[in-house]
Each structure stands twice: as C-alpha cells, then as structure tokens.
Amino acid sequence: MSSPPETEKYRHAKFKFASLQERDVMRGHSATTRPVTVDRIGRALDRVAEIIVARGDQGEAWLPLYDYLERAMRDLQAKEERLAEVRERVKRLRAKARTS
C-alpha cells in the first residue's frame, strides 16, 4: 500500500522543520545556556585578538568587538567584587550579632 500524497502545506512544513534543525546544528549552540564568566570572556578576548592580528589591516574591523568584550570583562569583575564585599558585610554582621 502506498503512502498518501503529500499536500503542498505538508511539504512546506516539513521543509521548514528540516531547515530549522540544520540551522541549529550548524550554529553549534548547546541546548543549555552556560553562564558568562570572566574566564569565558578572557578566552573570547584571546580569540578575537588572534583574529585581529591574523587579518592585518582588516583586523581593525574587529576592534569594536574586542572593546565590547573588555568592557564586559571589567563590568563582570566589578560586579563580582561588589557581591564579595556585600557577602563579607553580611558575614561581619552575623558574627557581630552572635557575640552581642
């Protein structure tokens, strides 16, 4: 017994689904999101620096990305330092409350 003929709508949906799957595979993104860390930003900076140097004069086009990553790293480091200060303050407050 043969399968029923595909309708135009079904063929389009099937193609669209396949295209989405291929695009997702090609991008290489993980299904889970990984947190942004100073280490990951540092690795990205290293890679962009390599690209800038390898491309010579055309490498200048990558400078805005490099600058963005540097700012992101500084901002994340500052945030982590502030959070550490906040945690330390709470630790001191709790220690003080126990001794009182």
mmCIF file of N, CA, C and O in Angstrom:
data_model
loop_
_atom_site.group_PDB
_atom_site.id
_atom_site.type_symbol
_atom_site.label_atom_id
_atom_site.label_comp_id
_atom_site.label_asym_id
_atom_site.label_seq_id
_atom_site.Cartn_x
_atom_site.Cartn_y
_atom_site.Cartn_z
ATOM 1 N N MET A 1 0.846 -1.182 0.000
ATOM 2 C CA MET A 1 0.000 0.000 0.000
ATOM 3 C C MET A 1 0.888 1.240 0.000
ATOM 4 O O MET A 1 1.827 1.341 0.779
ATOM 5 N N SER A 2 0.598 2.171 -0.855
ATOM 6 C CA SER A 2 1.423 3.372 -0.955
ATOM 7 C C SER A 2 0.954 4.421 0.041
ATOM 8 O O SER A 2 -0.191 4.442 0.464
ATOM 9 N N SER A 3 1.880 5.301 0.402
ATOM 10 C CA SER A 3 1.521 6.371 1.340
ATOM 11 C C SER A 3 0.743 7.450 0.601
ATOM 12 O O SER A 3 0.898 7.633 -0.607
ATOM 13 N N PRO A 4 -0.092 8.187 1.326
ATOM 14 C CA PRO A 4 -0.890 9.233 0.683
ATOM 15 C C PRO A 4 0.011 10.333 0.130
ATOM 16 O O PRO A 4 1.094 10.576 0.660
ATOM 17 N N PRO A 5 -0.400 10.984 -0.920
ATOM 18 C CA PRO A 5 0.426 12.060 -1.495
ATOM 19 C C PRO A 5 0.559 13.222 -0.513
ATOM 20 O O PRO A 5 -0.356 13.531 0.242
ATOM 21 N N GLU A 6 1.728 13.830 -0.504
ATOM 22 C CA GLU A 6 1.957 14.973 0.378
ATOM 23 C C GLU A 6 1.232 16.193 -0.160
ATOM 24 O O GLU A 6 1.262 16.469 -1.352
ATOM 25 N N THR A 7 0.606 16.895 0.712
ATOM 26 C CA THR A 7 -0.023 18.151 0.294
ATOM 27 C C THR A 7 1.046 19.238 0.266
ATOM 28 O O THR A 7 2.109 19.098 0.854
ATOM 29 N N GLU A 8 0.767 20.323 -0.420
ATOM 30 C CA GLU A 8 1.717 21.433 -0.505
ATOM 31 C C GLU A 8 2.017 21.983 0.885
ATOM 32 O O GLU A 8 3.158 22.274 1.220
ATOM 33 N N LYS A 9 0.998 22.091 1.704
ATOM 34 C CA LYS A 9 1.171 22.624 3.058
ATOM 35 C C LYS A 9 2.107 21.724 3.865
ATOM 36 O O LYS A 9 2.993 22.184 4.568
ATOM 37 N N TYR A 10 1.924 20.425 3.754
ATOM 38 C CA TYR A 10 2.742 19.478 4.498
ATOM 39 C C TYR A 10 4.198 19.536 4.022
ATOM 40 O O TYR A 10 5.116 19.541 4.818
ATOM 41 N N ARG A 11 4.411 19.591 2.726
ATOM 42 C CA ARG A 11 5.776 19.661 2.197
ATOM 43 C C ARG A 11 6.483 20.913 2.705
ATOM 44 O O ARG A 11 7.642 20.880 3.079
ATOM 45 N N HIS A 12 5.765 22.031 2.733
ATOM 46 C CA HIS A 12 6.347 23.284 3.205
ATOM 47 C C HIS A 12 6.715 23.174 4.681
ATOM 48 O O HIS A 12 7.807 23.556 5.081
ATOM 49 N N ALA A 13 5.821 22.617 5.484
ATOM 50 C CA ALA A 13 6.084 22.476 6.916
ATOM 51 C C ALA A 13 7.266 21.541 7.149
ATOM 52 O O ALA A 13 8.114 21.792 8.002
ATOM 53 N N LYS A 14 7.343 20.476 6.399
ATOM 54 C CA LYS A 14 8.428 19.510 6.526
ATOM 55 C C LYS A 14 9.763 20.176 6.177
ATOM 56 O O LYS A 14 10.752 20.017 6.871
ATOM 57 N N PHE A 15 9.785 20.968 5.115
ATOM 58 C CA PHE A 15 10.996 21.673 4.718
ATOM 59 C C PHE A 15 11.404 22.683 5.786
ATOM 60 O O PHE A 15 12.565 22.777 6.156
ATOM 61 N N LYS A 16 10.435 23.427 6.295
ATOM 62 C CA LYS A 16 10.724 24.437 7.308
ATOM 63 C C LYS A 16 11.317 23.781 8.550
ATOM 64 O O LYS A 16 12.285 24.256 9.122
ATOM 65 N N PHE A 17 10.750 22.654 8.961
ATOM 66 C CA PHE A 17 11.245 21.944 10.134
ATOM 67 C C PHE A 17 12.678 21.470 9.911
ATOM 68 O O PHE A 17 13.539 21.656 10.747
ATOM 69 N N ALA A 18 12.940 20.906 8.762
ATOM 70 C CA ALA A 18 14.283 20.417 8.448
ATOM 71 C C ALA A 18 15.273 21.579 8.417
ATOM 72 O O ALA A 18 16.392 21.461 8.900
ATOM 73 N N SER A 19 14.856 22.699 7.866
ATOM 74 C CA SER A 19 15.740 23.857 7.798
ATOM 75 C C SER A 19 16.102 24.356 9.183
ATOM 76 O O SER A 19 17.241 24.714 9.448
ATOM 77 N N LEU A 20 15.135 24.379 10.086
ATOM 78 C CA LEU A 20 15.411 24.824 11.443
ATOM 79 C C LEU A 20 16.399 23.890 12.115
ATOM 80 O O LEU A 20 17.331 24.323 12.779
ATOM 81 N N GLN A 21 16.238 22.602 11.915
ATOM 82 C CA GLN A 21 17.155 21.646 12.523
ATOM 83 C C GLN A 21 18.567 21.825 11.969
ATOM 84 O O GLN A 21 19.530 21.840 12.717
ATOM 85 N N GLU A 22 18.707 21.983 10.675
ATOM 86 C CA GLU A 22 20.020 22.153 10.082
ATOM 87 C C GLU A 22 20.679 23.426 10.584
ATOM 88 O O GLU A 22 21.859 23.437 10.903
ATOM 89 N N ARG A 23 19.915 24.496 10.693
ATOM 90 C CA ARG A 23 20.469 25.760 11.165
ATOM 91 C C ARG A 23 20.964 25.627 12.598
ATOM 92 O O ARG A 23 22.028 26.106 12.948
ATOM 93 N N ASP A 24 20.185 24.956 13.442
ATOM 94 C CA ASP A 24 20.591 24.780 14.829
ATOM 95 C C ASP A 24 21.875 23.968 14.931
ATOM 96 O O ASP A 24 22.742 24.267 15.737
ATOM 97 N N VAL A 25 22.005 22.958 14.112
ATOM 98 C CA VAL A 25 23.206 22.133 14.124
ATOM 99 C C VAL A 25 24.389 22.948 13.619
ATOM 100 O O VAL A 25 25.470 22.897 14.181
ATOM 101 N N MET A 26 24.191 23.725 12.582
ATOM 102 C CA MET A 26 25.283 24.500 12.003
ATOM 103 C C MET A 26 25.798 25.559 12.963
ATOM 104 O O MET A 26 26.978 25.842 12.994
ATOM 105 N N ARG A 27 24.907 26.133 13.755
ATOM 106 C CA ARG A 27 25.345 27.162 14.685
ATOM 107 C C ARG A 27 26.208 26.576 15.790
ATOM 108 O O ARG A 27 27.029 27.259 16.358
ATOM 109 N N GLY A 28 25.954 25.329 16.143
ATOM 110 C CA GLY A 28 26.750 24.691 17.169
ATOM 111 C C GLY A 28 26.402 25.137 18.575
ATOM 112 O O GLY A 28 27.212 25.009 19.479
ATOM 113 N N HIS A 29 25.218 25.677 18.766
ATOM 114 C CA HIS A 29 24.824 26.109 20.102
ATOM 115 C C HIS A 29 24.382 24.926 20.933
ATOM 116 O O HIS A 29 23.765 23.990 20.442
ATOM 117 N N SER A 30 24.681 24.994 22.193
ATOM 118 C CA SER A 30 24.247 23.963 23.114
ATOM 119 C C SER A 30 22.790 24.208 23.482
ATOM 120 O O SER A 30 22.313 25.339 23.472
ATOM 121 N N ALA A 31 22.097 23.149 23.829
ATOM 122 C CA ALA A 31 20.706 23.286 24.256
ATOM 123 C C ALA A 31 20.634 23.963 25.622
ATOM 124 O O ALA A 31 19.628 24.557 25.974
ATOM 125 N N THR A 32 21.708 23.868 26.398
ATOM 126 C CA THR A 32 21.738 24.518 27.709
ATOM 127 C C THR A 32 22.574 25.778 27.616
ATOM 128 O O THR A 32 23.559 25.829 26.885
ATOM 129 N N THR A 33 22.188 26.775 28.361
ATOM 130 C CA THR A 33 22.957 28.022 28.355
ATOM 131 C C THR A 33 24.026 27.939 29.433
ATOM 132 O O THR A 33 23.783 27.470 30.533
ATOM 133 N N ARG A 34 25.212 28.365 29.083
ATOM 134 C CA ARG A 34 26.317 28.385 30.038
ATOM 135 C C ARG A 34 26.446 29.795 30.577
ATOM 136 O O ARG A 34 26.275 30.764 29.842
ATOM 137 N N PRO A 35 26.779 29.924 31.846
ATOM 138 C CA PRO A 35 26.901 31.270 32.419
ATOM 139 C C PRO A 35 28.088 32.021 31.830
ATOM 140 O O PRO A 35 29.092 31.418 31.441
ATOM 141 N N VAL A 36 27.948 33.315 31.770
ATOM 142 C CA VAL A 36 29.043 34.166 31.315
ATOM 143 C C VAL A 36 29.998 34.326 32.495
ATOM 144 O O VAL A 36 29.593 34.733 33.574
ATOM 145 N N THR A 37 31.243 33.965 32.277
ATOM 146 C CA THR A 37 32.250 34.073 33.330
ATOM 147 C C THR A 37 33.422 34.906 32.832
ATOM 148 O O THR A 37 33.600 35.093 31.619
ATOM 149 N N VAL A 38 34.231 35.384 33.769
ATOM 150 C CA VAL A 38 35.425 36.138 33.409
ATOM 151 C C VAL A 38 36.345 35.268 32.559
ATOM 152 O O VAL A 38 36.928 35.731 31.577
ATOM 153 N N ASP A 39 36.442 33.988 32.886
ATOM 154 C CA ASP A 39 37.288 33.070 32.126
ATOM 155 C C ASP A 39 36.807 32.940 30.681
ATOM 156 O O ASP A 39 37.614 32.979 29.747
ATOM 157 N N ARG A 40 35.510 32.786 30.483
ATOM 158 C CA ARG A 40 34.974 32.660 29.122
ATOM 159 C C ARG A 40 35.198 33.934 28.324
ATOM 160 O O ARG A 40 35.547 33.894 27.144
ATOM 161 N N ILE A 41 34.992 35.085 28.958
ATOM 162 C CA ILE A 41 35.230 36.356 28.265
ATOM 163 C C ILE A 41 36.709 36.475 27.915
ATOM 164 O O ILE A 41 37.069 36.923 26.828
ATOM 165 N N GLY A 42 37.575 36.057 28.832
ATOM 166 C CA GLY A 42 39.013 36.103 28.575
ATOM 167 C C GLY A 42 39.399 35.250 27.375
ATOM 168 O O GLY A 42 40.212 35.664 26.537
ATOM 169 N N ARG A 43 38.811 34.061 27.264
ATOM 170 C CA ARG A 43 39.083 33.205 26.107
ATOM 171 C C ARG A 43 38.576 33.857 24.815
ATOM 172 O O ARG A 43 39.238 33.778 23.771
ATOM 173 N N ALA A 44 37.426 34.514 24.901
ATOM 174 C CA ALA A 44 36.899 35.204 23.719
ATOM 175 C C ALA A 44 37.822 36.356 23.327
ATOM 176 O O ALA A 44 38.084 36.573 22.133
ATOM 177 N N LEU A 45 38.328 37.093 24.308
ATOM 178 C CA LEU A 45 39.277 38.170 24.020
ATOM 179 C C LEU A 45 40.533 37.622 23.340
ATOM 180 O O LEU A 45 41.038 38.229 22.383
ATOM 181 N N ASP A 46 41.034 36.495 23.837
ATOM 182 C CA ASP A 46 42.214 35.887 23.225
ATOM 183 C C ASP A 46 41.947 35.553 21.755
ATOM 184 O O ASP A 46 42.772 35.831 20.883
ATOM 185 N N ARG A 47 40.798 34.964 21.499
ATOM 186 C CA ARG A 47 40.461 34.554 20.127
ATOM 187 C C ARG A 47 40.317 35.766 19.210
ATOM 188 O O ARG A 47 40.826 35.781 18.087
ATOM 189 N N VAL A 48 39.626 36.794 19.688
ATOM 190 C CA VAL A 48 39.440 37.997 18.868
ATOM 191 C C VAL A 48 40.790 38.672 18.626
ATOM 192 O O VAL A 48 41.056 39.159 17.519
ATOM 193 N N ALA A 49 41.662 38.685 19.629
ATOM 194 C CA ALA A 49 42.996 39.264 19.451
ATOM 195 C C ALA A 49 43.754 38.516 18.360
ATOM 196 O O ALA A 49 44.413 39.135 17.512
ATOM 197 N N GLU A 50 43.658 37.187 18.357
ATOM 198 C CA GLU A 50 44.312 36.394 17.316
ATOM 199 C C GLU A 50 43.765 36.746 15.929
ATOM 200 O O GLU A 50 44.519 36.860 14.967
ATOM 201 N N ILE A 51 42.456 36.926 15.845
ATOM 202 C CA ILE A 51 41.825 37.274 14.569
ATOM 203 C C ILE A 51 42.297 38.639 14.095
ATOM 204 O O ILE A 51 42.637 38.821 12.919
ATOM 205 N N ILE A 52 42.349 39.600 15.016
ATOM 206 C CA ILE A 52 42.778 40.960 14.656
ATOM 207 C C ILE A 52 44.197 40.933 14.084
ATOM 208 O O ILE A 52 44.465 41.523 13.035
ATOM 209 N N VAL A 53 45.089 40.226 14.747
ATOM 210 C CA VAL A 53 46.478 40.166 14.292
ATOM 211 C C VAL A 53 46.580 39.401 12.972
ATOM 212 O O VAL A 53 47.280 39.828 12.049
ATOM 213 N N ALA A 54 45.860 38.295 12.852
ATOM 214 C CA ALA A 54 45.935 37.471 11.645
ATOM 215 C C ALA A 54 45.407 38.192 10.416
ATOM 216 O O ALA A 54 45.890 37.960 9.302
ATOM 217 N N ARG A 55 44.449 39.085 10.609
ATOM 218 C CA ARG A 55 43.845 39.765 9.452
ATOM 219 C C ARG A 55 44.556 41.045 9.051
ATOM 220 O O ARG A 55 44.137 41.718 8.110
ATOM 221 N N GLY A 56 45.589 41.400 9.759
ATOM 222 C CA GLY A 56 46.355 42.593 9.385
ATOM 223 C C GLY A 56 45.495 43.846 9.431
ATOM 224 O O GLY A 56 44.811 44.110 10.411
ATOM 225 N N ASP A 57 45.528 44.623 8.326
ATOM 226 C CA ASP A 57 44.777 45.885 8.280
ATOM 227 C C ASP A 57 43.273 45.673 8.422
ATOM 228 O O ASP A 57 42.573 46.507 8.978
ATOM 229 N N GLN A 58 42.763 44.557 7.911
ATOM 230 C CA GLN A 58 41.327 44.288 8.031
ATOM 231 C C GLN A 58 40.935 43.918 9.465
ATOM 232 O O GLN A 58 39.769 43.910 9.813
ATOM 233 N N GLY A 59 41.921 43.610 10.291
ATOM 234 C CA GLY A 59 41.658 43.261 11.686
ATOM 235 C C GLY A 59 41.034 44.394 12.480
ATOM 236 O O GLY A 59 40.361 44.161 13.482
ATOM 237 N N GLU A 60 41.239 45.622 12.009
ATOM 238 C CA GLU A 60 40.654 46.782 12.703
ATOM 239 C C GLU A 60 39.148 46.682 12.801
ATOM 240 O O GLU A 60 38.550 47.214 13.731
ATOM 241 N N ALA A 61 38.534 45.997 11.869
ATOM 242 C CA ALA A 61 37.073 45.851 11.892
ATOM 243 C C ALA A 61 36.610 45.088 13.136
ATOM 244 O O ALA A 61 35.456 45.208 13.540
ATOM 245 N N TRP A 62 37.507 44.312 13.742
ATOM 246 C CA TRP A 62 37.158 43.524 14.929
ATOM 247 C C TRP A 62 37.379 44.292 16.226
ATOM 248 O O TRP A 62 37.023 43.803 17.308
ATOM 249 N N LEU A 63 37.960 45.479 16.163
ATOM 250 C CA LEU A 63 38.242 46.247 17.382
ATOM 251 C C LEU A 63 36.991 46.570 18.206
ATOM 252 O O LEU A 63 37.046 46.497 19.437
ATOM 253 N N PRO A 64 35.860 46.923 17.603
ATOM 254 C CA PRO A 64 34.675 47.185 18.434
ATOM 255 C C PRO A 64 34.259 45.966 19.263
ATOM 256 O O PRO A 64 33.857 46.109 20.430
ATOM 257 N N LEU A 65 34.374 44.778 18.695
ATOM 258 C CA LEU A 65 34.053 43.572 19.452
ATOM 259 C C LEU A 65 35.055 43.379 20.585
ATOM 260 O O LEU A 65 34.677 43.052 21.710
ATOM 261 N N TYR A 66 36.315 43.609 20.311
ATOM 262 C CA TYR A 66 37.349 43.484 21.335
ATOM 263 C C TYR A 66 37.076 44.470 22.475
ATOM 264 O O TYR A 66 37.141 44.098 23.655
ATOM 265 N N ASP A 67 36.754 45.713 22.107
ATOM 266 C CA ASP A 67 36.441 46.725 23.123
ATOM 267 C C ASP A 67 35.220 46.328 23.951
ATOM 268 O O ASP A 67 35.205 46.484 25.177
ATOM 269 N N TYR A 68 34.211 45.813 23.282
ATOM 270 C CA TYR A 68 32.997 45.373 23.978
ATOM 271 C C TYR A 68 33.319 44.268 24.987
ATOM 272 O O TYR A 68 32.870 44.293 26.128
ATOM 273 N N LEU A 69 34.119 43.297 24.560
ATOM 274 C CA LEU A 69 34.470 42.197 25.450
ATOM 275 C C LEU A 69 35.302 42.679 26.635
ATOM 276 O O LEU A 69 35.116 42.209 27.764
ATOM 277 N N GLU A 70 36.212 43.615 26.400
ATOM 278 C CA GLU A 70 36.996 44.174 27.503
ATOM 279 C C GLU A 70 36.088 44.855 28.523
ATOM 280 O O GLU A 70 36.258 44.689 29.729
ATOM 281 N N ARG A 71 35.124 45.651 28.026
ATOM 282 C CA ARG A 71 34.184 46.316 28.941
ATOM 283 C C ARG A 71 33.352 45.298 29.700
ATOM 284 O O ARG A 71 33.122 45.438 30.905
ATOM 285 N N ALA A 72 32.893 44.270 28.998
ATOM 286 C CA ALA A 72 32.087 43.236 29.641
ATOM 287 C C ALA A 72 32.888 42.543 30.737
ATOM 288 O O ALA A 72 32.362 42.254 31.819
ATOM 289 N N MET A 73 34.164 42.298 30.478
ATOM 290 C CA MET A 73 35.007 41.655 31.484
ATOM 291 C C MET A 73 35.190 42.555 32.703
ATOM 292 O O MET A 73 35.048 42.101 33.844
ATOM 293 N N ARG A 74 35.480 43.823 32.457
ATOM 294 C CA ARG A 74 35.641 44.763 33.581
ATOM 295 C C ARG A 74 34.352 44.865 34.388
ATOM 296 O O ARG A 74 34.383 44.867 35.621
ATOM 297 N N ASP A 75 33.215 44.965 33.695
ATOM 298 C CA ASP A 75 31.929 45.071 34.384
ATOM 299 C C ASP A 75 31.643 43.830 35.224
ATOM 300 O O ASP A 75 31.178 43.932 36.366
ATOM 301 N N LEU A 76 31.913 42.662 34.673
ATOM 302 C CA LEU A 76 31.661 41.424 35.404
ATOM 303 C C LEU A 76 32.597 41.306 36.604
ATOM 304 O O LEU A 76 32.174 40.910 37.697
ATOM 305 N N GLN A 77 33.859 41.681 36.430
ATOM 306 C CA GLN A 77 34.793 41.642 37.549
ATOM 307 C C GLN A 77 34.350 42.604 38.646
ATOM 308 O O GLN A 77 34.395 42.255 39.832
ATOM 309 N N ALA A 78 33.912 43.799 38.262
ATOM 310 C CA ALA A 78 33.442 44.776 39.250
ATOM 311 C C ALA A 78 32.211 44.251 39.986
ATOM 312 O O ALA A 78 32.099 44.399 41.211
ATOM 313 N N LYS A 79 31.311 43.622 39.255
ATOM 314 C CA LYS A 79 30.105 43.063 39.880
ATOM 315 C C LYS A 79 30.471 41.963 40.869
ATOM 316 O O LYS A 79 29.959 41.921 41.992
ATOM 317 N N GLU A 80 31.383 41.085 40.471
ATOM 318 C CA GLU A 80 31.801 40.004 41.356
ATOM 319 C C GLU A 80 32.475 40.553 42.612
ATOM 320 O O GLU A 80 32.265 40.037 43.711
ATOM 321 N N GLU A 81 33.290 41.596 42.455
ATOM 322 C CA GLU A 81 33.946 42.219 43.615
ATOM 323 C C GLU A 81 32.918 42.843 44.548
ATOM 324 O O GLU A 81 33.012 42.700 45.768
ATOM 325 N N ARG A 82 31.927 43.530 43.975
ATOM 326 C CA ARG A 82 30.884 44.145 44.809
ATOM 327 C C ARG A 82 30.089 43.093 45.565
ATOM 328 O O ARG A 82 29.789 43.255 46.746
ATOM 329 N N LEU A 83 29.739 42.011 44.887
ATOM 330 C CA LEU A 83 28.999 40.939 45.549
ATOM 331 C C LEU A 83 29.822 40.313 46.669
ATOM 332 O O LEU A 83 29.286 39.974 47.729
ATOM 333 N N ALA A 84 31.128 40.179 46.470
ATOM 334 C CA ALA A 84 32.005 39.648 47.518
ATOM 335 C C ALA A 84 32.019 40.593 48.718
ATOM 336 O O ALA A 84 31.990 40.147 49.871
ATOM 337 N N GLU A 85 32.043 41.898 48.452
ATOM 338 C CA GLU A 85 32.001 42.887 49.535
ATOM 339 C C GLU A 85 30.693 42.794 50.304
ATOM 340 O O GLU A 85 30.680 42.868 51.543
ATOM 341 N N VAL A 86 29.601 42.637 49.590
ATOM 342 C CA VAL A 86 28.290 42.523 50.233
ATOM 343 C C VAL A 86 28.244 41.278 51.113
ATOM 344 O O VAL A 86 27.775 41.319 52.255
ATOM 345 N N ARG A 87 28.712 40.158 50.584
ATOM 346 C CA ARG A 87 28.718 38.916 51.369
ATOM 347 C C ARG A 87 29.582 39.055 52.616
ATOM 348 O O ARG A 87 29.243 38.558 53.685
ATOM 349 N N GLU A 88 30.732 39.710 52.472
ATOM 350 C CA GLU A 88 31.624 39.933 53.612
ATOM 351 C C GLU A 88 30.941 40.805 54.667
ATOM 352 O O GLU A 88 31.063 40.547 55.865
ATOM 353 N N ARG A 89 30.209 41.810 54.240
ATOM 354 C CA ARG A 89 29.481 42.673 55.172
ATOM 355 C C ARG A 89 28.464 41.859 55.962
ATOM 356 O O ARG A 89 28.351 41.990 57.183
ATOM 357 N N VAL A 90 27.718 41.020 55.261
ATOM 358 C CA VAL A 90 26.708 40.192 55.928
ATOM 359 C C VAL A 90 27.380 39.237 56.906
ATOM 360 O O VAL A 90 26.887 39.021 58.023
ATOM 361 N N LYS A 91 28.522 38.673 56.509
ATOM 362 C CA LYS A 91 29.249 37.775 57.407
ATOM 363 C C LYS A 91 29.654 38.505 58.690
ATOM 364 O O LYS A 91 29.526 37.969 59.788
ATOM 365 N N ARG A 92 30.155 39.748 58.544
ATOM 366 C CA ARG A 92 30.544 40.531 59.719
ATOM 367 C C ARG A 92 29.341 40.840 60.591
ATOM 368 O O ARG A 92 29.416 40.760 61.824
ATOM 369 N N LEU A 93 28.220 41.198 59.962
ATOM 370 C CA LEU A 93 27.005 41.499 60.725
ATOM 371 C C LEU A 93 26.543 40.286 61.523
ATOM 372 O O LEU A 93 26.158 40.402 62.692
ATOM 373 N N ARG A 94 26.562 39.123 60.916
ATOM 374 C CA ARG A 94 26.129 37.900 61.601
ATOM 375 C C ARG A 94 27.085 37.534 62.733
ATOM 376 O O ARG A 94 26.658 37.083 63.792
ATOM 377 N N ALA A 95 28.384 37.723 62.497
ATOM 378 C CA ALA A 95 29.356 37.437 63.549
ATOM 379 C C ALA A 95 29.171 38.394 64.728
ATOM 380 O O ALA A 95 29.261 37.995 65.895
ATOM 381 N N LYS A 96 28.894 39.643 64.420
ATOM 382 C CA LYS A 96 28.677 40.659 65.456
ATOM 383 C C LYS A 96 27.416 40.346 66.254
ATOM 384 O O LYS A 96 27.374 40.474 67.468
ATOM 385 N N ALA A 97 26.358 39.880 65.538
ATOM 386 C CA ALA A 97 25.082 39.546 66.208
ATOM 387 C C ALA A 97 25.263 38.356 67.143
ATOM 388 O O ALA A 97 24.626 38.307 68.205
ATOM 389 N N ARG A 98 26.115 37.414 66.813
ATOM 390 C CA ARG A 98 26.338 36.244 67.675
ATOM 391 C C ARG A 98 27.100 36.608 68.926
ATOM 392 O O ARG A 98 26.924 36.001 69.971
ATOM 393 N N THR A 99 27.985 37.607 68.837
ATOM 394 C CA THR A 99 28.781 37.991 70.000
ATOM 395 C C THR A 99 28.037 38.964 70.898
ATOM 396 O O THR A 99 28.442 39.173 72.033
ATOM 397 N N SER A 100 26.961 39.533 70.420
ATOM 398 C CA SER A 100 26.217 40.510 71.234
ATOM 399 C C SER A 100 25.196 39.846 72.118
ATOM 400 O O SER A 100 24.725 38.816 71.985
#
